[in-house]
């Protein structure tokens, strides 16, 4: 937070656009595009009614500062680690070794039009607390879906720039893996259905000898 003195009052302004602020902005694009004071309210947390009592020069200063924070330019460098609230988090770098549960959650969070609302949840899957670190090398906490909601709530405070830096990488990689996983599952289901159908044409004495719940694994 930065602080702006307005007479006897101190106005606190967020240093960066957070994930929570970005999600709110995306839900009300028309409102924020039509009225600059709404953007200032978003960054300061002050109601519009209160902001309208400020001096024009104060509003202009806030507007200039906030405009500089919204104009974000990608550096095309992944953010592998960051510290938030005293905890260091690391990016899951090897998607090929990601647990099945993590992939299931990622698929749920990244499909359809709700991806913006789920940015903090996707981040909480991709970034987990570092449990071991040696220079640039690190090991992150094993994936546990029970910790997602708590971490996702905390990650609402992260700068949205963190997401913008990894979004292209994540979407390209995730779509590729999810497509391959779905194809694999589809093939396995078809083979299982084929085997189930095949059992019905076996002689009864042969069907009786097949293991209970016989399926292709």
Short mmCIF file of C-alpha atoms in Angstrom, two decimals:
data_model
loop_
_atom_site.label_atom_id
_atom_site.label_comp_id
_atom_site.label_asym_id
_atom_site.label_seq_id
_atom_site.Cartn_x
_atom_site.Cartn_y
_atom_site.Cartn_z
CA UNK A 1 0.00 0.00 0.00
CA UNK A 2 1.04 3.59 -0.60
CA UNK A 3 -0.38 6.47 1.36
CA UNK A 4 -1.60 9.79 0.01
CA UNK A 5 -2.18 12.66 2.43
CA UNK A 6 -5.35 14.64 1.74
CA UNK A 7 -5.56 17.39 4.32
CA UNK A 8 -5.87 15.62 7.67
CA UNK A 9 -6.80 12.35 5.99
CA UNK A 10 -4.54 9.54 4.75
CA UNK A 11 -5.74 7.63 1.70
CA UNK A 12 -4.30 4.16 1.23
CA UNK A 13 -3.85 3.03 -2.37
CA UNK A 14 -3.04 -0.51 -3.54
CA UNK A 15 0.38 -0.64 -5.19
CA UNK A 16 -0.77 -3.11 -7.83
CA UNK A 17 -3.96 -4.44 -9.34
CA UNK A 18 -4.67 -7.63 -7.38
CA UNK A 19 -6.38 -10.78 -8.60
CA UNK A 20 -9.46 -9.92 -6.54
CA UNK A 21 -9.60 -6.42 -8.01
CA UNK A 22 -9.14 -7.72 -11.54
CA UNK A 23 -11.96 -10.24 -11.10
CA UNK A 24 -14.24 -7.50 -9.82
CA UNK A 25 -13.27 -5.26 -12.71
CA UNK A 26 -13.96 -7.99 -15.27
CA UNK A 27 -17.43 -8.58 -13.83
CA UNK A 28 -18.31 -4.89 -14.22
CA UNK A 29 -16.37 -3.77 -17.29
CA UNK A 30 -18.96 -1.29 -18.49
CA UNK A 31 -19.13 0.40 -15.10
CA UNK A 32 -15.37 0.84 -14.77
CA UNK A 33 -14.83 1.88 -18.40
CA UNK A 34 -17.52 4.53 -18.13
CA UNK A 35 -16.44 6.08 -14.85
CA UNK A 36 -12.83 6.70 -13.77
CA UNK A 37 -13.94 7.32 -10.19
CA UNK A 38 -14.99 3.65 -10.01
CA UNK A 39 -11.43 2.56 -10.80
CA UNK A 40 -10.12 4.83 -8.05
CA UNK A 41 -12.68 3.33 -5.67
CA UNK A 42 -11.45 -0.14 -6.62
CA UNK A 43 -7.82 0.74 -5.77
CA UNK A 44 -8.54 2.69 -2.59
CA UNK A 45 -11.52 0.82 -1.19
CA UNK A 46 -13.22 4.17 -0.65
CA UNK A 47 -16.88 4.52 -1.71
CA UNK A 48 -17.61 6.74 -4.71
CA UNK A 49 -19.62 9.08 -2.50
CA UNK A 50 -16.53 9.70 -0.34
CA UNK A 51 -14.21 10.16 -3.34
CA UNK A 52 -16.47 12.87 -4.74
CA UNK A 53 -15.68 15.00 -1.68
CA UNK A 54 -11.94 15.04 -2.48
CA UNK A 55 -10.20 17.93 -4.20
CA UNK A 56 -9.80 17.67 -8.01
CA UNK A 57 -6.00 17.68 -7.74
CA UNK A 58 -6.17 14.67 -5.41
CA UNK A 59 -8.41 12.77 -7.82
CA UNK A 60 -6.09 13.66 -10.72
CA UNK A 61 -3.06 12.40 -8.77
CA UNK A 62 -4.82 9.15 -7.91
CA UNK A 63 -5.91 8.74 -11.52
CA UNK A 64 -2.36 9.21 -12.83
CA UNK A 65 -0.91 6.76 -10.32
CA UNK A 66 -3.54 4.07 -10.92
CA UNK A 67 -3.27 4.41 -14.71
CA UNK A 68 0.43 3.61 -14.46
CA UNK A 69 -0.38 0.42 -12.56
CA UNK A 70 -3.03 -0.82 -14.97
CA UNK A 71 -0.78 -0.52 -18.03
CA UNK A 72 1.05 -3.82 -17.62
CA UNK A 73 3.68 -5.10 -20.05
CA UNK A 74 4.65 -8.75 -20.00
CA UNK A 75 8.30 -9.53 -19.43
CA UNK A 76 7.86 -13.06 -20.86
CA UNK A 77 9.69 -14.42 -17.84
CA UNK A 78 7.94 -17.01 -15.72
CA UNK A 79 7.69 -16.26 -12.02
CA UNK A 80 9.03 -19.46 -10.48
CA UNK A 81 8.98 -18.36 -6.85
CA UNK A 82 7.54 -15.57 -4.76
CA UNK A 83 7.04 -14.76 -1.08
CA UNK A 84 3.60 -13.83 0.19
CA UNK A 85 2.69 -13.25 3.84
CA UNK A 86 6.03 -14.74 4.90
CA UNK A 87 5.62 -18.00 2.95
CA UNK A 88 7.67 -18.82 -0.14
CA UNK A 89 5.77 -20.49 -2.97
CA UNK A 90 7.16 -22.31 -5.98
CA UNK A 91 5.72 -23.07 -9.40
CA UNK A 92 4.97 -26.67 -10.37
CA UNK A 93 7.53 -26.96 -13.16
CA UNK A 94 7.07 -30.55 -14.30
CA UNK A 95 3.47 -30.91 -15.47
CA UNK A 96 4.22 -34.47 -16.54
CA UNK A 97 4.69 -35.47 -12.89
CA UNK A 98 1.70 -33.56 -11.57
CA UNK A 99 -0.70 -35.68 -9.55
CA UNK A 100 -3.98 -36.89 -10.99
CA UNK A 101 -5.93 -34.83 -8.45
CA UNK A 102 -4.14 -31.66 -9.52
CA UNK A 103 -5.01 -32.30 -13.16
CA UNK A 104 -8.64 -32.93 -12.36
CA UNK A 105 -8.87 -29.66 -10.42
CA UNK A 106 -7.04 -27.72 -13.14
CA UNK A 107 -9.41 -29.04 -15.77
CA UNK A 108 -12.43 -27.98 -13.71
CA UNK A 109 -11.02 -24.50 -13.03
CA UNK A 110 -9.77 -23.79 -16.57
CA UNK A 111 -12.68 -24.92 -18.74
CA UNK A 112 -15.38 -22.57 -19.99
CA UNK A 113 -16.00 -18.91 -19.26
CA UNK A 114 -15.23 -19.12 -15.53
CA UNK A 115 -11.44 -19.08 -15.89
CA UNK A 116 -11.23 -15.42 -14.81
CA UNK A 117 -13.21 -16.18 -11.65
CA UNK A 118 -10.91 -19.13 -10.96
CA UNK A 119 -7.53 -17.46 -11.50
CA UNK A 120 -6.73 -17.61 -7.78
CA UNK A 121 -7.69 -21.31 -7.66
CA UNK A 122 -5.56 -22.15 -10.69
CA UNK A 123 -2.67 -20.28 -9.08
CA UNK A 124 -3.17 -22.22 -5.85
CA UNK A 125 -2.78 -25.49 -7.78
CA UNK A 126 0.28 -24.33 -9.72
CA UNK A 127 2.04 -22.58 -6.81
CA UNK A 128 2.51 -24.44 -3.53
CA UNK A 129 4.69 -23.84 -0.46
CA UNK A 130 8.37 -24.66 -0.92
CA UNK A 131 9.49 -27.39 1.49
CA UNK A 132 13.11 -27.66 0.32
CA UNK A 133 15.36 -25.27 -1.53
CA UNK A 134 18.95 -25.39 -2.77
CA UNK A 135 19.86 -22.34 -4.81
CA UNK A 136 17.54 -22.16 -7.80
CA UNK A 137 16.35 -25.72 -7.22
CA UNK A 138 13.36 -26.30 -4.98
CA UNK A 139 10.78 -28.86 -3.99
CA UNK A 140 7.20 -27.84 -3.38
CA UNK A 141 4.57 -29.33 -1.12
CA UNK A 142 2.74 -32.37 -2.48
CA UNK A 143 -0.63 -31.57 -3.95
CA UNK A 144 -3.54 -31.72 -1.50
CA UNK A 145 -6.95 -30.62 -2.75
CA UNK A 146 -7.98 -29.90 0.85
CA UNK A 147 -5.61 -26.92 0.97
CA UNK A 148 -6.85 -25.31 -2.26
CA UNK A 149 -9.66 -23.16 -0.89
CA UNK A 150 -7.57 -21.65 1.89
CA UNK A 151 -4.65 -20.89 -0.43
CA UNK A 152 -6.97 -19.57 -3.15
CA UNK A 153 -8.44 -17.09 -0.67
CA UNK A 154 -4.95 -15.89 0.27
CA UNK A 155 -3.93 -15.63 -3.39
CA UNK A 156 -6.71 -13.11 -4.09
CA UNK A 157 -4.22 -10.58 -2.69
CA UNK A 158 -1.54 -11.43 -5.26
CA UNK A 159 -0.80 -8.99 -8.09
CA UNK A 160 -2.68 -9.99 -11.25
CA UNK A 161 0.65 -9.53 -13.05
CA UNK A 162 1.74 -12.88 -11.59
CA UNK A 163 -1.06 -14.55 -13.52
CA UNK A 164 -0.42 -12.62 -16.73
CA UNK A 165 3.20 -13.75 -16.70
CA UNK A 166 2.32 -17.45 -16.58
CA UNK A 167 -1.12 -17.56 -18.23
CA UNK A 168 0.05 -18.27 -21.80
CA UNK A 169 2.47 -20.94 -20.61
CA UNK A 170 -0.14 -22.56 -18.40
CA UNK A 171 -2.96 -22.55 -20.95
CA UNK A 172 -0.79 -23.98 -23.73
CA UNK A 173 0.68 -26.70 -21.52
CA UNK A 174 -2.54 -27.54 -19.68
CA UNK A 175 -4.61 -27.80 -22.86
CA UNK A 176 -2.05 -30.18 -24.35
CA UNK A 177 -1.95 -32.45 -21.29
CA UNK A 178 -5.71 -32.34 -20.67
CA UNK A 179 -6.39 -33.29 -24.29
CA UNK A 180 -3.99 -36.24 -24.07
CA UNK A 181 -5.45 -37.36 -20.74
CA UNK A 182 -9.00 -37.19 -22.05
CA UNK A 183 -8.05 -39.18 -25.14
CA UNK A 184 -6.40 -41.80 -22.94
CA UNK A 185 -9.46 -42.04 -20.71
CA UNK A 186 -11.79 -42.22 -23.69
CA UNK A 187 -9.76 -45.09 -25.18
CA UNK A 188 -9.71 -46.94 -21.87
CA UNK A 189 -13.49 -46.56 -21.46
CA UNK A 190 -14.09 -47.85 -24.99
CA UNK A 191 -11.86 -50.86 -24.36
CA UNK A 192 -13.60 -51.59 -21.07
CA UNK A 193 -17.01 -51.39 -22.77
CA UNK A 194 -15.74 -53.71 -25.48
CA UNK A 195 -14.53 -56.23 -22.91
CA UNK A 196 -17.83 -56.06 -21.02
CA UNK A 197 -19.71 -56.70 -24.26
CA UNK A 198 -17.32 -59.52 -25.11
CA UNK A 199 -18.01 -61.27 -21.81
CA UNK A 200 -21.67 -61.66 -22.75
CA UNK A 201 -20.82 -63.78 -25.81
CA UNK A 202 -18.52 -66.11 -23.89
CA UNK A 203 -19.95 -69.53 -22.99
CA UNK A 204 -21.58 -69.46 -19.53
CA UNK A 205 -18.93 -71.79 -18.06
CA UNK A 206 -16.20 -69.35 -19.26
CA UNK A 207 -18.04 -66.27 -17.97
CA UNK A 208 -18.33 -67.89 -14.57
CA UNK A 209 -14.55 -68.31 -14.41
CA UNK A 210 -13.84 -64.64 -15.18
CA UNK A 211 -12.85 -62.58 -12.12
CA UNK A 212 -15.69 -60.62 -10.52
CA UNK A 213 -15.75 -57.06 -11.80
CA UNK A 214 -13.53 -58.15 -14.69
CA UNK A 215 -12.35 -55.06 -16.57
CA UNK A 216 -9.34 -53.75 -18.42
CA UNK A 217 -6.90 -51.83 -16.22
#
